[in-house]
PDB file of C-alpha atoms and ligand atoms in Angstrom:
ATOM      1  CA  MET A  26      37.864 -24.840  18.246  1.00  0.00           C
ATOM      2  CA  ASN A  27      37.909 -20.977  17.691  1.00  0.00           C
ATOM      3  CA  LYS A  28      35.721 -18.746  19.129  1.00  0.00           C
ATOM      4  CA  PRO A  29      32.762 -18.451  17.261  1.00  0.00           C
ATOM      5  CA  LEU A  30      32.082 -15.692  14.864  1.00  0.00           C
ATOM      6  CA  ARG A  31      29.343 -13.374  16.204  1.00  0.00           C
ATOM      7  CA  ILE A  32      26.978 -12.105  13.879  1.00  0.00           C
ATOM      8  CA  ALA A  33      24.322  -9.731  15.091  1.00  0.00           C
ATOM      9  CA  LEU A  34      20.939 -10.422  12.858  1.00  0.00           C
ATOM     10  CA  THR A  35      17.883  -7.476  12.746  1.00  0.00           C
ATOM     11  CA  LYS A  36      15.040  -9.112  14.419  1.00  0.00           C
ATOM     12  CA  GLY A  37      12.295 -10.189  12.359  1.00  0.00           C
ATOM     13  CA  ARG A  38      12.409 -10.321   8.579  1.00  0.00           C
ATOM     14  CA  LEU A  39      15.888  -9.679   7.878  1.00  0.00           C
ATOM     15  CA  GLU A  40      16.627 -12.436  10.681  1.00  0.00           C
ATOM     16  CA  LYS A  41      14.141 -14.910   8.860  1.00  0.00           C
ATOM     17  CA  ASP A  42      15.830 -14.127   5.624  1.00  0.00           C
ATOM     18  CA  THR A  43      19.434 -14.574   6.780  1.00  0.00           C
ATOM     19  CA  ILE A  44      18.382 -18.061   8.824  1.00  0.00           C
ATOM     20  CA  GLY A  45      17.096 -19.209   5.532  1.00  0.00           C
ATOM     21  CA  LEU A  46      19.968 -18.508   3.617  1.00  0.00           C
ATOM     22  CA  PHE A  47      22.417 -20.228   6.387  1.00  0.00           C
ATOM     23  CA  GLU A  48      20.169 -22.946   6.043  1.00  0.00           C
ATOM     24  CA  LYS A  49      20.668 -22.892   2.188  1.00  0.00           C
ATOM     25  CA  ILE A  50      24.285 -23.144   2.829  1.00  0.00           C
ATOM     26  CA  GLY A  51      23.903 -26.247   4.722  1.00  0.00           C
ATOM     27  CA  PHE A  52      24.573 -24.522   8.309  1.00  0.00           C
ATOM     28  CA  ASP A  53      22.302 -26.418  11.280  1.00  0.00           C
ATOM     29  CA  CYS A  54      19.958 -23.624  12.395  1.00  0.00           C
ATOM     30  CA  THR A  55      17.879 -25.759  14.808  1.00  0.00           C
ATOM     31  CA  ALA A  56      18.587 -23.640  17.903  1.00  0.00           C
ATOM     32  CA  VAL A  57      17.775 -20.487  16.117  1.00  0.00           C
ATOM     33  CA  ARG A  58      14.325 -21.988  14.675  1.00  0.00           C
ATOM     34  CA  GLU A  59      13.704 -23.352  18.323  1.00  0.00           C
ATOM     35  CA  LYS A  60      14.994 -19.916  19.957  1.00  0.00           C
ATOM     36  CA  GLY A  61      11.640 -19.293  22.249  1.00  0.00           C
ATOM     37  CA  ARG A  62      12.879 -15.912  24.100  1.00  0.00           C
ATOM     38  CA  LYS A  63      16.701 -16.593  23.856  1.00  0.00           C
ATOM     39  CA  LEU A  64      19.022 -13.843  22.084  1.00  0.00           C
ATOM     40  CA  ILE A  65      22.324 -15.641  21.153  1.00  0.00           C
ATOM     41  CA  LEU A  66      21.985 -18.989  19.834  1.00  0.00           C
ATOM     42  CA  PRO A  67      24.322 -21.013  18.244  1.00  0.00           C
ATOM     43  CA  VAL A  68      24.709 -21.823  14.406  1.00  0.00           C
ATOM     44  CA  ASP A  69      26.059 -24.716  12.505  1.00  0.00           C
ATOM     45  CA  GLY A  70      27.466 -26.467  15.662  1.00  0.00           C
ATOM     46  CA  GLY A  71      28.687 -23.686  17.594  1.00  0.00           C
ATOM     47  CA  ARG A  72      30.810 -22.674  14.667  1.00  0.00           C
ATOM     48  CA  ILE A  73      28.856 -19.191  14.367  1.00  0.00           C
ATOM     49  CA  GLU A  74      26.872 -17.565  17.056  1.00  0.00           C
ATOM     50  CA  VAL A  75      23.829 -15.318  16.336  1.00  0.00           C
ATOM     51  CA  VAL A  76      22.570 -12.238  17.977  1.00  0.00           C
ATOM     52  CA  LEU A  77      19.190 -11.188  17.574  1.00  0.00           C
ATOM     53  CA  ALA A  78      18.956  -7.391  18.242  1.00  0.00           C
ATOM     54  CA  LYS A  79      17.170  -4.323  17.165  1.00  0.00           C
ATOM     55  CA  ALA A  80      18.341  -2.622  13.392  1.00  0.00           C
ATOM     56  CA  ASN A  81      20.308   0.357  15.194  1.00  0.00           C
ATOM     57  CA  ASP A  82      21.900  -2.107  17.918  1.00  0.00           C
ATOM     58  CA  VAL A  83      23.171  -4.263  14.896  1.00  0.00           C
ATOM     59  CA  ILE A  84      25.431  -1.194  14.143  1.00  0.00           C
ATOM     60  CA  THR A  85      26.548  -0.560  17.682  1.00  0.00           C
ATOM     61  CA  TYR A  86      27.703  -4.058  18.278  1.00  0.00           C
ATOM     62  CA  VAL A  87      29.469  -4.406  15.178  1.00  0.00           C
ATOM     63  CA  GLU A  88      31.281  -0.816  15.086  1.00  0.00           C
ATOM     64  CA  HIS A  89      32.075  -1.633  19.027  1.00  0.00           C
ATOM     65  CA  GLY A  90      33.671  -5.148  18.143  1.00  0.00           C
ATOM     66  CA  VAL A  91      31.326  -7.116  20.145  1.00  0.00           C
ATOM     67  CA  CYS A  92      30.139  -8.796  17.188  1.00  0.00           C
ATOM     68  CA  ASP A  93      32.426  -9.643  14.325  1.00  0.00           C
ATOM     69  CA  MET A  94      29.440  -9.251  11.418  1.00  0.00           C
ATOM     70  CA  GLY A  95      25.838  -7.940  11.419  1.00  0.00           C
ATOM     71  CA  VAL A  96      22.761  -8.171   8.822  1.00  0.00           C
ATOM     72  CA  VAL A  97      21.186  -5.069   8.987  1.00  0.00           C
ATOM     73  CA  GLY A  98      18.956  -2.636   6.303  1.00  0.00           C
ATOM     74  CA  LYS A  99      20.770  -0.001   4.147  1.00  0.00           C
ATOM     75  CA  ASP A 100      18.162   2.400   5.355  1.00  0.00           C
ATOM     76  CA  THR A 101      19.584   1.659   8.970  1.00  0.00           C
ATOM     77  CA  ILE A 102      23.208   2.403   7.553  1.00  0.00           C
ATOM     78  CA  MET A 103      22.198   5.703   5.827  1.00  0.00           C
ATOM     79  CA  GLU A 104      20.762   7.005   8.689  1.00  0.00           C
ATOM     80  CA  MET A 105      23.353   5.853  11.369  1.00  0.00           C
ATOM     81  CA  GLN A 106      26.387   5.811   9.444  1.00  0.00           C
ATOM     82  CA  GLY A 107      29.343   4.673  11.585  1.00  0.00           C
ATOM     83  CA  LYS A 108      32.750   3.169  11.062  1.00  0.00           C
ATOM     84  CA  PHE A 109      32.719  -0.840   9.682  1.00  0.00           C
ATOM     85  CA  PHE A 110      33.004  -2.530   6.031  1.00  0.00           C
ATOM     86  CA  GLU A 111      29.797  -3.009   4.015  1.00  0.00           C
ATOM     87  CA  LEU A 112      30.771  -6.237   2.504  1.00  0.00           C
ATOM     88  CA  ALA A 113      27.824  -7.526   0.476  1.00  0.00           C
ATOM     89  CA  ASP A 114      24.429  -6.869  -0.586  1.00  0.00           C
ATOM     90  CA  LEU A 115      22.547  -9.891   0.371  1.00  0.00           C
ATOM     91  CA  GLY A 116      19.383  -8.828  -1.850  1.00  0.00           C
ATOM     92  CA  PHE A 117      16.611  -9.730   0.490  1.00  0.00           C
ATOM     93  CA  GLY A 118      14.624  -6.924   2.364  1.00  0.00           C
ATOM     94  CA  ARG A 119      14.303  -5.015  -0.712  1.00  0.00           C
ATOM     95  CA  CYS A 120      12.210  -1.650  -0.542  1.00  0.00           C
ATOM     96  CA  LYS A 121      13.044   1.889  -1.184  1.00  0.00           C
ATOM     97  CA  PHE A 122      12.988   5.288   0.454  1.00  0.00           C
ATOM     98  CA  ALA A 123      10.387   7.595  -0.917  1.00  0.00           C
ATOM     99  CA  LEU A 124       8.992  11.143  -0.330  1.00  0.00           C
ATOM    100  CA  ALA A 125       5.335  10.842  -0.144  1.00  0.00           C
ATOM    101  CA  ALA A 126       1.989  13.353   0.704  1.00  0.00           C
ATOM    102  CA  LYS A 127      -1.633  13.102   0.635  1.00  0.00           C
ATOM    103  CA  LYS A 128      -2.844  11.831  -2.745  1.00  0.00           C
ATOM    104  CA  GLY A 129      -3.639  14.897  -5.345  1.00  0.00           C
ATOM    105  CA  GLU A 130      -1.429  17.440  -3.564  1.00  0.00           C
ATOM    106  CA  LYS A 131       1.113  19.395  -5.347  1.00  0.00           C
ATOM    107  CA  PHE A 132       4.001  19.022  -2.825  1.00  0.00           C
ATOM    108  CA  TYR A 133       6.309  20.954  -4.896  1.00  0.00           C
ATOM    109  CA  GLY A 134       3.666  23.740  -5.381  1.00  0.00           C
ATOM    110  CA  GLY A 135       3.885  27.323  -2.818  1.00  0.00           C
ATOM    111  CA  TYR A 136       6.224  29.140  -1.176  1.00  0.00           C
ATOM    112  CA  GLY A 137       6.273  28.225   2.435  1.00  0.00           C
ATOM    113  CA  VAL A 138       8.702  26.156   3.775  1.00  0.00           C
ATOM    114  CA  LYS A 139       7.579  22.249   3.384  1.00  0.00           C
ATOM    115  CA  THR A 140       7.270  20.283   6.865  1.00  0.00           C
ATOM    116  CA  ILE A 141       8.650  16.540   6.736  1.00  0.00           C
ATOM    117  CA  ALA A 142       7.674  13.772   9.002  1.00  0.00           C
ATOM    118  CA  THR A 143      10.329  10.900   9.429  1.00  0.00           C
ATOM    119  CA  LYS A 144      11.897   8.386  11.036  1.00  0.00           C
ATOM    120  CA  TYR A 145      14.989   9.197   9.219  1.00  0.00           C
ATOM    121  CA  PRO A 146      16.003  12.718   9.838  1.00  0.00           C
ATOM    122  CA  ASN A 147      19.243  12.336   8.709  1.00  0.00           C
ATOM    123  CA  ILE A 148      18.024  10.931   5.527  1.00  0.00           C
ATOM    124  CA  THR A 149      15.623  13.325   4.831  1.00  0.00           C
ATOM    125  CA  ARG A 150      17.834  16.320   5.407  1.00  0.00           C
ATOM    126  CA  ASN A 151      20.417  15.020   3.019  1.00  0.00           C
ATOM    127  CA  HIS A 152      17.943  14.675   0.300  1.00  0.00           C
ATOM    128  CA  PHE A 153      16.410  18.096   0.391  1.00  0.00           C
ATOM    129  CA  GLU A 154      20.065  19.615   0.960  1.00  0.00           C
ATOM    130  CA  SER A 155      20.767  17.883  -2.371  1.00  0.00           C
ATOM    131  CA  LYS A 156      18.044  19.764  -4.016  1.00  0.00           C
ATOM    132  CA  GLY A 157      18.649  22.933  -2.466  1.00  0.00           C
ATOM    133  CA  MET A 158      15.497  23.031  -0.630  1.00  0.00           C
ATOM    134  CA  ASP A 159      14.973  24.329   3.293  1.00  0.00           C
ATOM    135  CA  VAL A 160      12.512  22.058   4.922  1.00  0.00           C
ATOM    136  CA  GLU A 161      11.422  21.603   8.599  1.00  0.00           C
ATOM    137  CA  ILE A 162      12.110  17.829   9.827  1.00  0.00           C
ATOM    138  CA  VAL A 163       9.954  16.228  12.724  1.00  0.00           C
ATOM    139  CA  LYS A 164      11.066  13.030  14.060  1.00  0.00           C
ATOM    140  CA  ILE A 165       8.219  10.088  14.351  1.00  0.00           C
ATOM    141  CA  GLU A 166       8.774   6.888  15.855  1.00  0.00           C
ATOM    142  CA  GLY A 167       6.749   4.521  13.547  1.00  0.00           C
ATOM    143  CA  SER A 168       3.118   4.614  11.504  1.00  0.00           C
ATOM    144  CA  VAL A 169       4.623   8.162   9.992  1.00  0.00           C
ATOM    145  CA  GLU A 170       1.827   7.716   7.527  1.00  0.00           C
ATOM    146  CA  LEU A 171      -0.314   9.470  10.096  1.00  0.00           C
ATOM    147  CA  ALA A 172       1.605  12.644  10.394  1.00  0.00           C
ATOM    148  CA  PRO A 173       0.258  14.086   6.928  1.00  0.00           C
ATOM    149  CA  LEU A 174      -3.305  12.712   7.772  1.00  0.00           C
ATOM    150  CA  LEU A 175      -3.335  14.691  10.802  1.00  0.00           C
ATOM    151  CA  GLU A 176      -2.183  17.823   9.436  1.00  0.00           C
ATOM    152  CA  LEU A 177       1.293  17.707  11.174  1.00  0.00           C
ATOM    153  CA  SER A 178       3.423  17.568   8.201  1.00  0.00           C
ATOM    154  CA  ASP A 179       3.007  18.164   4.543  1.00  0.00           C
ATOM    155  CA  GLY A 180       5.070  15.084   3.381  1.00  0.00           C
ATOM    156  CA  ILE A 181       6.893  12.002   5.051  1.00  0.00           C
ATOM    157  CA  VAL A 182      10.042  10.634   4.245  1.00  0.00           C
ATOM    158  CA  ASP A 183       9.820   6.435   4.676  1.00  0.00           C
ATOM    159  CA  ILE A 184      10.388   3.076   3.658  1.00  0.00           C
ATOM    160  CA  VAL A 185       7.798   1.791   0.823  1.00  0.00           C
ATOM    161  CA  GLU A 186       7.599  -1.931   0.136  1.00  0.00           C
ATOM    162  CA  THR A 187       4.554  -2.878  -1.610  1.00  0.00           C
ATOM    163  CA  GLY A 188       2.827   0.800  -1.297  1.00  0.00           C
ATOM    164  CA  THR A 189      -0.315  -0.900   0.564  1.00  0.00           C
ATOM    165  CA  THR A 190      -0.134   1.237   3.689  1.00  0.00           C
ATOM    166  CA  LEU A 191       0.256   4.793   1.239  1.00  0.00           C
ATOM    167  CA  LYS A 192      -2.529   3.570  -0.527  1.00  0.00           C
ATOM    168  CA  GLU A 193      -4.861   2.356   2.372  1.00  0.00           C
ATOM    169  CA  ASN A 194      -4.096   5.745   4.095  1.00  0.00           C
ATOM    170  CA  GLY A 195      -4.800   7.972   1.160  1.00  0.00           C
ATOM    171  CA  LEU A 196      -0.852   8.930   0.243  1.00  0.00           C
ATOM    172  CA  GLU A 197       1.044   8.567  -3.047  1.00  0.00           C
ATOM    173  CA  VAL A 198       4.676   8.547  -3.756  1.00  0.00           C
ATOM    174  CA  ILE A 199       5.890  12.256  -4.796  1.00  0.00           C
ATOM    175  CA  GLU A 200       9.570  10.706  -5.784  1.00  0.00           C
ATOM    176  CA  ASP A 201      11.629   7.908  -5.042  1.00  0.00           C
ATOM    177  CA  ILE A 202      14.697   8.743  -2.990  1.00  0.00           C
ATOM    178  CA  CYS A 203      16.957   5.285  -3.123  1.00  0.00           C
ATOM    179  CA  PRO A 204      16.578   1.508  -3.451  1.00  0.00           C
ATOM    180  CA  ILE A 205      17.183  -0.143  -0.121  1.00  0.00           C
ATOM    181  CA  SER A 206      18.029  -3.855   1.090  1.00  0.00           C
ATOM    182  CA  ALA A 207      19.895  -5.833   3.281  1.00  0.00           C
ATOM    183  CA  ARG A 208      23.779  -5.680   3.602  1.00  0.00           C
ATOM    184  CA  LEU A 209      26.306  -7.808   5.573  1.00  0.00           C
ATOM    185  CA  ILE A 210      28.488  -5.569   7.625  1.00  0.00           C
ATOM    186  CA  VAL A 211      31.877  -6.121   9.445  1.00  0.00           C
ATOM    187  CA  ASN A 212      33.841  -5.052  12.163  1.00  0.00           C
ATOM    188  CA  MET A 213      37.195  -3.389  10.764  1.00  0.00           C
ATOM    189  CA  VAL A 214      39.512  -5.189  13.592  1.00  0.00           C
ATOM    190  CA  SER A 215      37.523  -8.596  12.955  1.00  0.00           C
ATOM    191  CA  MET A 216      38.439  -8.197   9.081  1.00  0.00           C
ATOM    192  CA  LYS A 217      41.724  -8.171   9.860  1.00  0.00           C
ATOM    193  CA  LEU A 218      41.844 -10.584  12.850  1.00  0.00           C
ATOM    194  CA  ARG A 219      39.430 -13.446  11.215  1.00  0.00           C
ATOM    195  CA  GLN A 220      39.808 -12.467   7.383  1.00  0.00           C
ATOM    196  CA  GLN A 221      39.972 -15.928   6.262  1.00  0.00           C
ATOM    197  CA  GLU A 222      37.069 -17.013   8.458  1.00  0.00           C
ATOM    198  CA  ILE A 223      34.936 -14.196   7.193  1.00  0.00           C
ATOM    199  CA  GLU A 224      36.236 -14.306   3.352  1.00  0.00           C
ATOM    200  CA  GLU A 225      35.145 -18.091   3.411  1.00  0.00           C
ATOM    201  CA  LEU A 226      31.711 -17.336   4.855  1.00  0.00           C
ATOM    202  CA  VAL A 227      31.097 -14.546   2.544  1.00  0.00           C
ATOM    203  CA  GLU A 228      32.040 -16.602  -0.592  1.00  0.00           C
ATOM    204  CA  LEU A 229      29.475 -19.401   0.632  1.00  0.00           C
ATOM    205  CA  ILE A 230      27.099 -16.751   1.151  1.00  0.00           C
ATOM    206  CA  ASP A 231      27.809 -15.094  -2.551  1.00  0.00           C
ATOM    207  CA  LYS A 232      27.691 -18.768  -3.590  1.00  0.00           C
ATOM    208  CA  ASN A 233      24.168 -19.507  -2.623  1.00  0.00           C
ATOM    209  CA  LEU A 234      22.807 -15.934  -3.036  1.00  0.00           C
ATOM    210  CA  LYS A 235      23.564 -16.512  -6.575  1.00  0.00           C
ATOM    211  CA  LYS A 236      21.538 -19.714  -6.979  1.00  0.00           C
ATOM    212  CA  ASP A 237      18.256 -17.844  -6.569  1.00  0.00           C
TER     213      ASP A 237
HETATM  214  C1  PRP B   1       7.280   0.174   7.533  1.00  0.00           C
HETATM  215  C2  PRP B   1       7.108   1.657   6.505  1.00  0.00           C
HETATM  216  C3  PRP B   1       6.011   1.710   6.106  1.00  0.00           C
HETATM  217  C4  PRP B   1       5.325   0.317   5.792  1.00  0.00           C
HETATM  218  C5  PRP B   1       5.670   0.342   4.391  1.00  0.00           C
HETATM  219  O1  PRP B   1       6.525   0.137   8.378  1.00  0.00           O
HETATM  220  O2  PRP B   1       7.345   2.633   7.766  1.00  0.00           O
HETATM  221  O3  PRP B   1       4.592   2.128   7.234  1.00  0.00           O
HETATM  222  O4  PRP B   1       6.459  -0.241   6.296  1.00  0.00           O
HETATM  223  O5  PRP B   1       5.387  -1.178   3.852  1.00  0.00           O
HETATM  224  P1  PRP B   1       4.266  -1.170   2.842  1.00  0.00           P
HETATM  225  O6  PRP B   1       4.921  -0.012   1.026  1.00  0.00           O
HETATM  226  O7  PRP B   1       4.574  -2.481   2.220  1.00  0.00           O
HETATM  227  O8  PRP B   1       2.856  -0.981   3.009  1.00  0.00           O
HETATM  228  P2  PRP B   1       6.705  -0.945   9.656  1.00  0.00           P
HETATM  229  O9  PRP B   1       5.704  -1.994   9.079  1.00  0.00           O
HETATM  230  O10 PRP B   1       8.335  -1.238   9.695  1.00  0.00           O
HETATM  231  O11 PRP B   1       6.292  -0.140  11.046  1.00  0.00           O
HETATM  232  P3  PRP B   1       6.358   1.168  11.602  1.00  0.00           P
HETATM  233  O12 PRP B   1       5.893   2.304  10.379  1.00  0.00           O
HETATM  234  O13 PRP B   1       5.797   1.196  12.756  1.00  0.00           O
HETATM  235  O14 PRP B   1       7.988   1.574  12.093  1.00  0.00           O
END
């Protein structure tokens, strides 16, 4: 048997949604369902090997070719960039990037340079550059909503899914930046060397996504 196709999955929700999709295709995912603390697991009798990693690391492993494919959010792809093919929009993990600020505050009022807190400095820089607006960016690691509440920033650029976190913390969306969803990425060399297997898998994924 060929070496298994190795797929890095972003731990957490995207991992669960991908396993759900694999089961819909008919792949046996028992090992992943019963994984405990294991990080590399066989799927479909070992034809596929799943690697569980943090979002940024999914990109690193795929770029370096130690994983043939990966499932990661468009947010991480936009922030990290890198050299790989983006083959499919998996449709799950849907949310958006938005600029938000304290409710009722006129973000675009006044003359001073605005300060924006975010986990995504590159996306934030690109967004404001495209508007020709100079901003100061402060990198925060999580719960970015705290920054305007603590008066560290005038606004935040962050992921909004249900909007609950913003609402419960007295913030509101000023503008949407772009939609986000999970993407299937592929290492460039794997795409050449294992094209047939990858195309077959993508076809199966496509067919089962359309069943929704
Ligand atoms: C994300 C994001 C928001 C929240 C948005 O945070 O950074 O805080 O989810 O979701 P909502 O619109 O449904 O409320 P995450 O849960 O990943 O935690 P983190 O902020 O600590 O990274």
